[in-house]
XYZ file of N, CA and C in Angstrom:
717
model
N 191.652 40.794 -67.128
C 190.322 40.689 -66.529
C 190.417 41.029 -65.044
N 190.463 42.316 -64.696
C 190.721 42.730 -63.313
C 189.615 42.328 -62.338
N 189.967 42.350 -61.062
C 188.996 42.241 -59.985
C 188.712 43.639 -59.461
N 187.439 43.946 -59.260
C 187.019 45.246 -58.735
C 186.337 44.999 -57.399
N 186.903 45.555 -56.322
C 186.424 45.345 -54.960
C 185.782 46.637 -54.460
N 184.509 46.558 -54.088
C 183.717 47.748 -53.762
C 183.350 47.732 -52.275
N 183.716 48.785 -51.581
C 183.442 48.890 -50.142
C 182.028 49.397 -49.898
N 181.684 49.484 -48.613
C 180.363 49.973 -48.234
C 180.434 51.134 -47.265
N 179.516 51.147 -46.289
C 179.325 52.253 -45.351
C 179.681 51.788 -43.935
N 180.455 52.572 -43.183
C 181.045 53.880 -43.473
C 182.517 53.761 -43.862
N 182.815 52.875 -44.767
C 184.199 52.546 -45.099
C 184.736 53.372 -46.256
N 185.999 53.139 -46.545
C 186.669 53.644 -47.739
C 187.324 52.451 -48.412
N 188.048 52.695 -49.478
C 188.741 51.607 -50.171
C 189.748 50.906 -49.278
N 190.135 51.538 -48.178
C 191.065 50.929 -47.219
C 190.527 49.617 -46.662
N 189.226 49.414 -46.712
C 188.614 48.173 -46.216
C 189.297 46.932 -46.763
N 189.763 46.996 -48.018
C 190.250 45.802 -48.711
C 191.746 45.546 -48.545
N 192.431 46.363 -47.775
C 193.884 46.227 -47.711
C 194.326 44.861 -47.202
N 193.684 44.351 -46.162
C 194.084 43.047 -45.614
C 193.798 41.923 -46.608
N 192.676 41.992 -47.298
C 192.369 40.963 -48.302
C 193.397 40.995 -49.424
N 193.747 42.168 -49.893
C 194.703 42.290 -50.992
C 196.054 41.672 -50.647
N 196.453 41.739 -49.386
C 197.729 41.148 -48.974
C 197.752 39.640 -49.180
N 196.574 39.020 -49.196
C 196.483 37.558 -49.321
C 196.132 37.097 -50.733
N 195.930 38.020 -51.652
C 195.590 37.649 -53.023
C 196.847 37.468 -53.859
N 196.850 36.436 -54.687
C 198.001 36.200 -55.562
C 197.998 37.160 -56.742
N 196.825 37.575 -57.180
C 196.749 38.433 -58.354
C 197.044 39.883 -57.998
N 197.511 40.617 -58.971
C 197.841 42.025 -58.759
C 196.912 42.967 -59.526
N 196.057 42.420 -60.373
C 195.143 43.256 -61.169
C 193.867 43.536 -60.378
N 194.026 44.181 -59.233
C 192.928 44.438 -58.317
C 192.692 45.941 -58.236
N 191.443 46.345 -58.454
C 191.049 47.750 -58.399
C 190.098 47.932 -57.219
N 190.360 48.939 -56.383
C 189.496 49.203 -55.231
C 189.005 50.652 -55.296
N 187.987 50.913 -56.097
C 187.508 52.293 -56.237
C 186.876 52.802 -54.946
N 186.953 54.095 -54.734
C 186.327 54.737 -53.575
C 184.992 55.338 -53.981
N 183.932 54.972 -53.292
C 182.629 55.567 -53.576
C 182.710 57.083 -53.424
N 182.077 57.836 -54.309
C 182.050 59.293 -54.158
C 181.575 59.698 -52.761
N 182.373 60.551 -52.123
C 182.031 61.006 -50.782
C 182.630 60.181 -49.676
N 183.243 59.054 -50.027
C 183.818 58.149 -49.039
C 185.337 58.115 -49.219
N 185.965 59.211 -48.812
C 187.398 59.352 -49.040
C 187.713 59.750 -50.461
N 186.719 60.190 -51.200
C 186.876 60.601 -52.600
C 185.944 61.783 -52.857
N 186.280 62.631 -53.827
C 185.425 63.790 -54.118
C 184.036 63.369 -54.594
N 183.083 64.255 -54.374
C 181.730 64.063 -54.894
C 181.617 64.848 -56.192
N 181.369 64.176 -57.330
C 181.271 64.906 -58.606
C 180.146 65.924 -58.592
N 180.288 66.954 -59.361
C 179.242 67.971 -59.484
C 177.941 67.325 -59.952
N 176.861 67.628 -59.280
C 175.556 67.109 -59.657
C 175.254 65.717 -59.145
N 176.194 65.088 -58.457
C 175.987 63.728 -57.938
C 175.086 63.799 -56.718
N 173.939 63.067 -56.752
C 172.963 63.225 -55.670
C 173.048 62.147 -54.599
N 174.015 61.235 -54.707
C 174.307 60.233 -53.664
C 173.132 59.303 -53.369
N 172.272 59.063 -54.344
C 171.207 58.074 -54.194
C 171.714 56.702 -54.603
N 170.928 55.681 -54.306
C 171.333 54.327 -54.665
C 171.502 54.182 -56.172
N 170.632 54.803 -56.950
C 170.748 54.713 -58.396
C 171.959 55.478 -58.918
N 172.301 56.578 -58.254
C 173.492 57.325 -58.656
C 174.749 56.505 -58.417
N 174.799 55.785 -57.308
C 175.978 54.957 -57.040
C 176.046 53.758 -57.989
N 174.907 53.205 -58.373
C 174.915 52.129 -59.376
C 175.477 52.654 -60.689
N 174.990 53.807 -61.133
C 175.483 54.383 -62.385
C 176.972 54.684 -62.303
N 177.416 55.172 -61.157
C 178.845 55.428 -60.958
C 179.655 54.141 -61.093
N 179.187 53.048 -60.458
C 179.922 51.795 -60.518
C 179.937 51.236 -61.937
N 178.828 51.330 -62.642
C 178.811 50.897 -64.048
C 179.866 51.662 -64.837
N 179.961 52.955 -64.610
C 180.965 53.751 -65.313
C 182.384 53.326 -64.981
N 182.633 53.013 -63.714
C 183.966 52.551 -63.314
C 184.334 51.260 -64.032
N 183.375 50.335 -64.134
C 183.653 49.050 -64.790
C 183.786 49.228 -66.295
N 182.951 50.059 -66.887
C 183.048 50.297 -68.331
C 184.422 50.838 -68.706
N 185.011 51.639 -67.825
C 186.340 52.179 -68.115
C 187.418 51.106 -68.114
N 187.175 49.997 -67.433
C 188.140 48.886 -67.447
C 188.256 48.311 -68.853
N 187.127 48.220 -69.546
C 187.148 47.796 -70.940
C 187.004 46.311 -71.177
N 186.773 45.537 -70.124
C 186.558 44.091 -70.267
C 185.788 43.606 -69.046
N 185.153 42.418 -69.145
C 184.412 41.910 -67.988
C 185.325 41.720 -66.777
N 184.780 41.996 -65.582
C 185.569 41.977 -64.364
C 185.025 40.944 -63.383
N 185.853 40.618 -62.400
C 185.422 39.870 -61.228
C 185.018 40.915 -60.186
N 183.726 41.055 -59.950
C 183.191 42.140 -59.138
C 182.871 41.639 -57.729
N 183.346 42.367 -56.721
C 183.209 41.974 -55.319
C 182.677 43.157 -54.531
N 181.716 42.917 -53.628
C 181.192 44.011 -52.837
C 180.842 43.609 -51.420
N 181.050 44.554 -50.492
C 180.726 44.373 -49.074
C 179.753 45.458 -48.641
N 178.729 45.074 -47.852
C 177.791 46.039 -47.294
C 177.073 46.758 -48.446
N 177.095 48.084 -48.500
C 176.470 48.763 -49.638
C 177.148 48.395 -50.948
N 178.438 48.096 -50.901
C 179.097 47.585 -52.102
C 178.443 46.309 -52.585
N 178.006 45.463 -51.655
C 177.299 44.236 -52.006
C 175.986 44.533 -52.722
N 175.244 45.510 -52.230
C 173.981 45.879 -52.868
C 174.220 46.399 -54.282
N 175.250 47.211 -54.444
C 175.567 47.749 -55.774
C 176.004 46.639 -56.719
N 176.806 45.698 -56.213
C 177.240 44.565 -57.033
C 176.034 43.792 -57.546
N 175.088 43.489 -56.653
C 173.915 42.715 -57.067
C 173.109 43.449 -58.134
N 172.989 44.744 -57.981
C 172.243 45.501 -58.978
C 172.971 45.530 -60.319
N 174.282 45.737 -60.284
C 175.037 45.820 -61.535
C 175.042 44.481 -62.262
N 175.306 43.391 -61.552
C 175.360 42.097 -62.245
C 173.979 41.692 -62.764
N 172.921 42.179 -62.107
C 171.574 41.812 -62.553
C 171.089 42.659 -63.726
N 171.711 43.802 -63.949
C 171.282 44.682 -65.040
C 172.312 44.816 -66.152
N 173.591 44.572 -65.841
C 174.652 44.677 -66.837
C 175.563 43.452 -66.773
N 175.011 42.269 -67.007
C 175.839 41.056 -66.931
C 176.964 41.039 -67.945
N 176.848 41.834 -69.000
C 177.915 41.894 -69.998
C 179.216 42.442 -69.421
N 179.127 43.140 -68.279
C 180.317 43.724 -67.665
C 180.994 42.789 -66.668
N 180.374 41.636 -66.393
C 180.784 40.812 -65.259
C 181.210 39.405 -65.705
N 182.372 38.953 -65.201
C 182.762 37.553 -65.352
C 182.257 36.748 -64.154
N 182.600 37.173 -62.940
C 182.072 36.573 -61.713
C 181.677 37.697 -60.766
N 180.860 37.359 -59.787
C 180.466 38.346 -58.789
C 180.514 37.721 -57.402
N 180.824 38.547 -56.428
C 180.838 38.142 -55.022
C 180.180 39.246 -54.211
N 179.326 38.854 -53.265
C 178.613 39.847 -52.461
C 178.408 39.312 -51.055
N 178.294 40.230 -50.103
C 178.013 39.821 -48.736
C 177.825 40.995 -47.809
N 177.118 40.740 -46.696
C 176.826 41.751 -45.674
C 175.850 42.809 -46.174
N 175.113 42.478 -47.206
C 174.070 43.351 -47.737
C 173.304 42.593 -48.787
N 171.982 42.661 -48.765
C 171.190 41.866 -49.697
C 170.080 42.667 -50.355
N 169.927 42.465 -51.646
C 168.781 42.995 -52.385
C 167.658 41.987 -52.223
N 166.786 42.246 -51.274
C 165.758 41.279 -50.906
C 164.509 42.051 -50.482
N 163.394 41.762 -51.126
C 162.159 42.485 -50.841
C 161.689 42.283 -49.409
N 162.160 41.217 -48.737
C 161.699 40.937 -47.377
C 162.592 41.548 -46.306
N 163.707 42.142 -46.718
C 164.642 42.685 -45.724
C 164.089 43.974 -45.123
N 164.180 44.075 -43.791
C 163.794 45.293 -43.074
C 165.071 45.924 -42.533
N 165.260 47.197 -42.801
C 166.479 47.889 -42.382
C 166.686 47.788 -40.872
N 167.958 47.686 -40.489
C 168.310 47.650 -39.069
C 168.012 49.003 -38.419
N 168.051 49.039 -37.095
C 167.583 50.212 -36.345
C 168.356 51.484 -36.691
N 169.688 51.386 -36.776
C 170.473 52.584 -37.066
C 170.135 53.125 -38.448
N 169.970 52.243 -39.414
C 169.599 52.688 -40.761
C 168.262 53.421 -40.735
N 167.309 52.900 -39.980
C 166.005 53.556 -39.905
C 166.110 54.940 -39.266
N 167.011 55.091 -38.299
C 167.232 56.408 -37.708
C 167.837 57.360 -38.733
N 168.816 56.876 -39.492
C 169.418 57.713 -40.535
C 168.383 58.144 -41.569
N 167.425 57.277 -41.825
C 166.426 57.562 -42.845
C 165.354 58.546 -42.378
N 165.379 58.916 -41.101
C 164.381 59.816 -40.536
C 164.914 61.248 -40.539
N 164.307 62.156 -41.322
C 164.796 63.539 -41.373
C 164.866 64.158 -39.976
N 165.933 64.871 -39.738
C 166.145 65.490 -38.430
C 166.823 64.545 -37.467
N 166.247 63.384 -37.254
C 166.844 62.391 -36.363
C 168.182 61.912 -36.920
N 168.209 61.655 -38.217
C 169.448 61.198 -38.838
C 170.571 62.197 -38.670
N 170.272 63.460 -38.841
C 171.277 64.500 -38.676
C 171.781 64.560 -37.235
N 170.860 64.392 -36.273
C 171.264 64.392 -34.863
C 172.175 63.205 -34.558
N 171.843 62.048 -35.104
C 172.680 60.865 -34.894
C 174.063 61.095 -35.486
N 174.121 61.630 -36.680
C 175.415 61.871 -37.325
C 176.284 62.823 -36.505
N 175.665 63.782 -35.843
C 176.428 64.724 -35.018
C 177.124 64.015 -33.864
N 176.569 62.897 -33.412
C 177.174 62.163 -32.293
C 178.251 61.190 -32.747
N 178.308 60.903 -34.036
C 179.252 59.897 -34.554
C 180.594 60.552 -34.841
N 181.359 60.724 -33.783
C 182.674 61.317 -33.911
C 183.514 60.915 -32.701
N 184.827 61.014 -32.845
C 185.733 60.757 -31.734
C 185.564 59.379 -31.132
N 185.700 59.308 -29.814
C 185.643 58.022 -29.119
C 184.289 57.344 -29.262
N 183.218 58.123 -29.357
C 181.889 57.523 -29.494
C 181.790 56.722 -30.785
N 182.348 57.253 -31.856
C 182.315 56.542 -33.130
C 183.203 55.301 -33.082
N 184.392 55.450 -32.535
C 185.302 54.300 -32.415
C 184.662 53.201 -31.578
N 184.091 53.576 -30.452
C 183.460 52.579 -29.576
C 182.323 51.863 -30.286
N 181.578 52.586 -31.115
C 180.464 51.970 -31.824
C 180.887 50.968 -32.879
N 182.112 51.111 -33.390
C 182.622 50.213 -34.430
C 183.479 49.090 -33.887
N 184.037 49.275 -32.693
C 185.079 48.378 -32.208
C 184.604 46.943 -31.997
N 183.354 46.757 -31.593
C 182.864 45.399 -31.361
C 182.957 44.537 -32.608
N 182.672 45.130 -33.750
C 182.665 44.389 -35.010
C 184.023 44.393 -35.707
N 184.792 45.456 -35.533
C 186.024 45.649 -36.299
C 187.302 45.412 -35.510
N 187.228 45.445 -34.192
C 188.421 45.530 -33.380
C 188.824 46.994 -33.263
N 189.458 47.350 -32.160
C 189.693 48.768 -31.893
C 190.652 49.402 -32.902
N 191.727 48.703 -33.274
C 192.692 49.293 -34.199
C 192.039 49.672 -35.522
N 191.278 48.754 -36.087
C 190.628 49.041 -37.358
C 189.498 50.050 -37.187
N 188.831 50.033 -36.030
C 187.777 51.020 -35.778
C 188.341 52.431 -35.781
N 189.522 52.607 -35.207
C 190.170 53.921 -35.219
C 190.473 54.347 -36.654
N 190.938 53.406 -37.478
C 191.243 53.714 -38.877
C 189.981 54.123 -39.633
N 188.918 53.358 -39.479
C 187.664 53.680 -40.165
C 187.138 55.041 -39.714
N 187.138 55.268 -38.417
C 186.597 56.513 -37.881
C 187.366 57.729 -38.377
N 188.652 57.558 -38.662
C 189.464 58.694 -39.093
C 189.039 59.243 -40.448
N 188.285 58.466 -41.217
C 187.860 58.892 -42.553
C 186.419 59.407 -42.586
N 185.718 59.313 -41.464
C 184.317 59.719 -41.434
C 184.253 61.234 -41.222
N 183.860 61.946 -42.259
C 183.800 63.406 -42.194
C 182.402 63.890 -42.574
N 182.230 65.195 -42.640
C 180.905 65.751 -42.933
C 180.402 65.339 -44.311
N 181.298 65.251 -45.288
C 180.892 64.837 -46.639
C 180.374 63.413 -46.631
N 181.105 62.502 -45.965
C 180.652 61.116 -45.902
C 179.314 61.014 -45.190
N 179.155 61.717 -44.093
C 177.898 61.651 -43.345
C 176.724 62.113 -44.201
N 176.917 63.170 -44.957
C 175.856 63.670 -45.834
C 175.511 62.640 -46.906
N 176.533 62.010 -47.489
C 176.278 60.994 -48.516
C 175.583 59.775 -47.923
N 175.963 59.384 -46.710
C 175.307 58.248 -46.062
C 173.818 58.535 -45.876
N 173.483 59.712 -45.378
C 172.072 60.042 -45.167
C 171.296 60.024 -46.481
N 171.860 60.619 -47.512
C 171.159 60.652 -48.795
C 171.019 59.252 -49.392
N 172.061 58.438 -49.247
C 172.024 57.083 -49.781
C 170.962 56.251 -49.074
N 170.982 56.261 -47.753
C 170.010 55.448 -47.012
C 168.582 55.947 -47.222
N 168.401 57.236 -47.330
C 167.046 57.748 -47.536
C 166.524 57.400 -48.922
N 167.418 57.263 -49.889
C 166.978 56.862 -51.229
C 166.506 55.416 -51.252
N 166.880 54.654 -50.225
C 166.496 53.239 -50.165
C 165.571 52.952 -48.990
N 164.924 53.989 -48.464
C 164.062 53.803 -47.294
C 162.915 52.835 -47.564
N 162.493 52.748 -48.809
C 161.410 51.838 -49.156
C 161.841 50.416 -49.418
N 163.134 50.147 -49.275
C 163.633 48.794 -49.501
C 164.051 48.565 -50.946
N 164.095 47.289 -51.331
C 164.652 46.917 -52.627
C 163.709 46.036 -53.454
N 162.412 46.191 -53.240
C 161.454 45.360 -53.975
C 161.620 45.517 -55.484
N 161.943 46.743 -55.942
C 162.035 46.979 -57.383
C 163.301 46.381 -57.989
N 164.266 45.991 -57.181
C 165.495 45.352 -57.669
C 165.469 43.835 -57.492
N 164.536 43.340 -56.698
C 164.560 41.948 -56.235
C 164.503 40.933 -57.384
N 163.526 41.060 -58.270
C 163.320 40.036 -59.299
C 164.512 39.926 -60.243
N 165.148 41.041 -60.541
C 166.310 40.994 -61.427
C 167.459 40.226 -60.784
N 167.595 40.332 -59.466
C 168.635 39.557 -58.767
C 168.332 38.070 -58.856
N 167.079 37.687 -58.736
C 166.714 36.276 -58.874
C 167.117 35.704 -60.226
N 167.216 36.550 -61.240
C 167.533 36.084 -62.598
C 169.026 36.116 -62.914
N 169.876 36.466 -61.956
C 171.320 36.495 -62.205
C 171.804 35.137 -62.678
N 172.626 35.141 -63.741
C 173.136 33.866 -64.251
C 174.659 33.814 -64.319
N 175.346 34.830 -63.819
C 176.799 34.802 -63.771
C 177.255 34.013 -62.548
N 178.441 33.372 -62.616
C 178.935 32.613 -61.462
C 179.111 33.510 -60.247
N 178.549 33.103 -59.112
C 178.543 33.961 -57.945
C 179.079 33.298 -56.694
N 179.400 34.141 -55.722
C 179.881 33.725 -54.409
C 179.254 34.662 -53.390
N 178.695 34.087 -52.327
C 178.127 34.872 -51.238
C 178.959 34.624 -49.990
N 179.485 35.697 -49.409
C 180.275 35.637 -48.181
C 179.489 36.305 -47.063
N 179.449 35.666 -45.870
C 178.623 36.214 -44.794
C 179.230 35.910 -43.435
N 179.007 36.808 -42.494
C 179.369 36.554 -41.105
C 178.180 36.018 -40.341
N 178.366 34.885 -39.683
C 177.255 34.266 -38.955
C 176.763 35.130 -37.800
N 177.594 36.064 -37.354
C 177.214 36.933 -36.241
C 176.899 38.359 -36.699
N 176.548 38.517 -37.962
C 176.238 39.847 -38.490
C 174.966 40.375 -37.827
N 175.059 41.503 -37.089
C 173.869 42.010 -36.405
C 172.984 42.881 -37.296
N 173.485 43.269 -38.459
C 172.756 44.189 -39.330
C 171.972 43.465 -40.422
N 172.582 42.420 -40.961
C 171.921 41.604 -41.995
C 172.184 40.157 -41.600
N 171.233 39.543 -40.955
C 171.437 38.255 -40.305
C 171.679 37.132 -41.331
N 172.306 36.027 -40.893
C 172.828 35.035 -41.833
C 171.796 34.377 -42.732
N 170.542 34.331 -42.308
C 169.554 33.710 -43.191
C 169.418 34.469 -44.508
N 169.736 35.772 -44.490
C 169.680 36.532 -45.740
C 170.834 36.158 -46.664
N 171.989 35.812 -46.097
C 173.084 35.303 -46.915
C 172.734 33.965 -47.531
N 172.160 33.087 -46.731
C 171.745 31.770 -47.237
C 170.703 31.930 -48.338
N 169.760 32.824 -48.112
C 168.684 33.044 -49.094
C 169.241 33.632 -50.387
N 170.190 34.587 -50.293
C 170.775 35.177 -51.488
C 171.492 34.120 -52.315
N 172.242 33.253 -51.652
C 172.949 32.189 -52.370
C 171.961 31.251 -53.066
N 170.879 30.909 -52.398
C 169.878 30.031 -52.994
C 169.203 30.694 -54.189
N 168.869 31.959 -54.046
C 168.161 32.678 -55.111
C 169.002 32.808 -56.376
N 170.313 32.938 -56.207
C 171.197 33.215 -57.338
C 172.044 32.016 -57.737
N 171.834 30.886 -57.039
C 172.600 29.659 -57.311
C 174.096 29.904 -57.162
N 174.448 30.704 -56.178
C 175.842 31.054 -55.900
C 176.397 30.156 -54.797
N 177.708 30.052 -54.753
C 178.359 29.398 -53.625
C 178.150 30.244 -52.371
N 178.106 29.579 -51.232
C 177.972 30.284 -49.956
C 179.124 29.905 -49.046
N 179.792 30.916 -48.494
C 180.778 30.709 -47.436
C 180.304 31.512 -46.238
N 179.993 30.807 -45.160
C 179.524 31.430 -43.926
C 180.648 31.363 -42.900
N 181.099 32.520 -42.435
C 182.168 32.577 -41.446
C 181.552 32.471 -40.057
N 181.799 31.327 -39.392
C 181.105 30.998 -38.149
C 181.414 31.959 -37.011
N 182.588 32.556 -37.019
C 182.980 33.414 -35.897
C 183.339 34.815 -36.382
N 182.530 35.355 -37.260
C 182.735 36.709 -37.763
C 181.414 37.453 -37.775
N 181.512 38.761 -37.623
C 180.336 39.608 -37.727
C 180.241 40.236 -39.105
N 179.891 41.504 -39.135
C 179.582 42.190 -40.384
C 180.811 42.420 -41.263
N 181.964 42.708 -40.643
C 183.137 43.143 -41.402
C 184.101 41.995 -41.695
N 183.646 40.992 -42.443
C 184.519 39.852 -42.760
C 185.743 40.216 -43.607
N 185.755 41.295 -44.416
C 187.008 41.620 -45.103
C 188.140 41.963 -44.139
N 187.786 42.386 -42.929
C 188.789 42.704 -41.911
C 189.062 41.503 -41.019
N 188.007 40.858 -40.532
C 188.171 39.799 -39.537
C 188.573 38.460 -40.144
N 188.300 38.246 -41.410
C 188.573 36.959 -42.066
C 189.288 37.175 -43.402
N 190.254 38.071 -43.426
C 190.871 38.473 -44.694
C 191.479 37.300 -45.455
N 192.221 36.429 -44.784
C 192.868 35.309 -45.480
C 191.829 34.344 -46.035
N 190.798 34.052 -45.258
C 189.750 33.137 -45.724
C 188.942 33.757 -46.864
N 188.728 35.058 -46.800
C 188.040 35.745 -47.902
C 188.857 35.633 -49.173
N 190.155 35.874 -49.080
C 191.024 35.776 -50.255
C 190.991 34.369 -50.832
N 191.037 33.360 -49.975
C 190.997 31.973 -50.455
C 189.694 31.687 -51.198
N 188.569 32.133 -50.621
C 187.274 31.886 -51.258
C 187.168 32.605 -52.594
N 187.669 33.825 -52.649
C 187.653 34.569 -53.910
C 188.492 33.870 -54.971
N 189.674 33.454 -54.593
C 190.561 32.824 -55.574
C 189.992 31.505 -56.067
N 189.318 30.754 -55.220
C 188.655 29.529 -55.659
C 187.548 29.840 -56.654
N 186.762 30.867 -56.383
C 185.670 31.248 -57.294
C 186.221 31.684 -58.628
N 187.256 32.511 -58.607
C 187.848 33.014 -59.847
C 188.488 31.889 -60.645
N 189.136 30.967 -59.971
C 189.820 29.862 -60.650
C 188.823 28.959 -61.378
N 187.658 28.761 -60.761
C 186.677 27.808 -61.289
C 185.733 28.423 -62.306
N 185.788 29.732 -62.488
C 184.835 30.389 -63.393
C 185.109 30.040 -64.844
């Protein structure tokens, strides 16, 4: 019964390396989203629904229910998959992204969602400017690592993904409220993109455990790797 850890934007599967070092289990799969350090399949349109279908396919290939974990956009995909395909899931964990009809996208996301403006912003996200933009949340060493994987393919997929969700997640919201699999919500109290009340609300809506990291921002898999591993192992043990 493997664990499947799903990264978000603008990350790659490398996001989970620190967490994996602290996990006792070895049956851990960290798939790379198409376009994020991985090839984009022919005909893949990089919309939110395309990534959900891709993740369902990845889990179906495992052949048994999994412990599904997601961060950022990975969190959004996890919530959608567990709410529509609970047969594939033993436990789920999500954080730093919420399927919530009341959520309003942060400023950078809204810029990405604006045709023309998004492309101009992406042109500036390179070199030291990109590293500097990530360093506050990730630390400089990890920001350099993340920035090294951001290429033209990833930027194109990010724009298409965010634009597919420009209207929000109202159509996914009610199904998330009906989730009945054992869940865990992980959140950074200093997350500037999805503020902590959304983590609290997600846990309440889904009757999931909540772990709020008091001194972490958006990237808790990096800043709180040992504590994340502990929380995951407790959830998996008790399921």
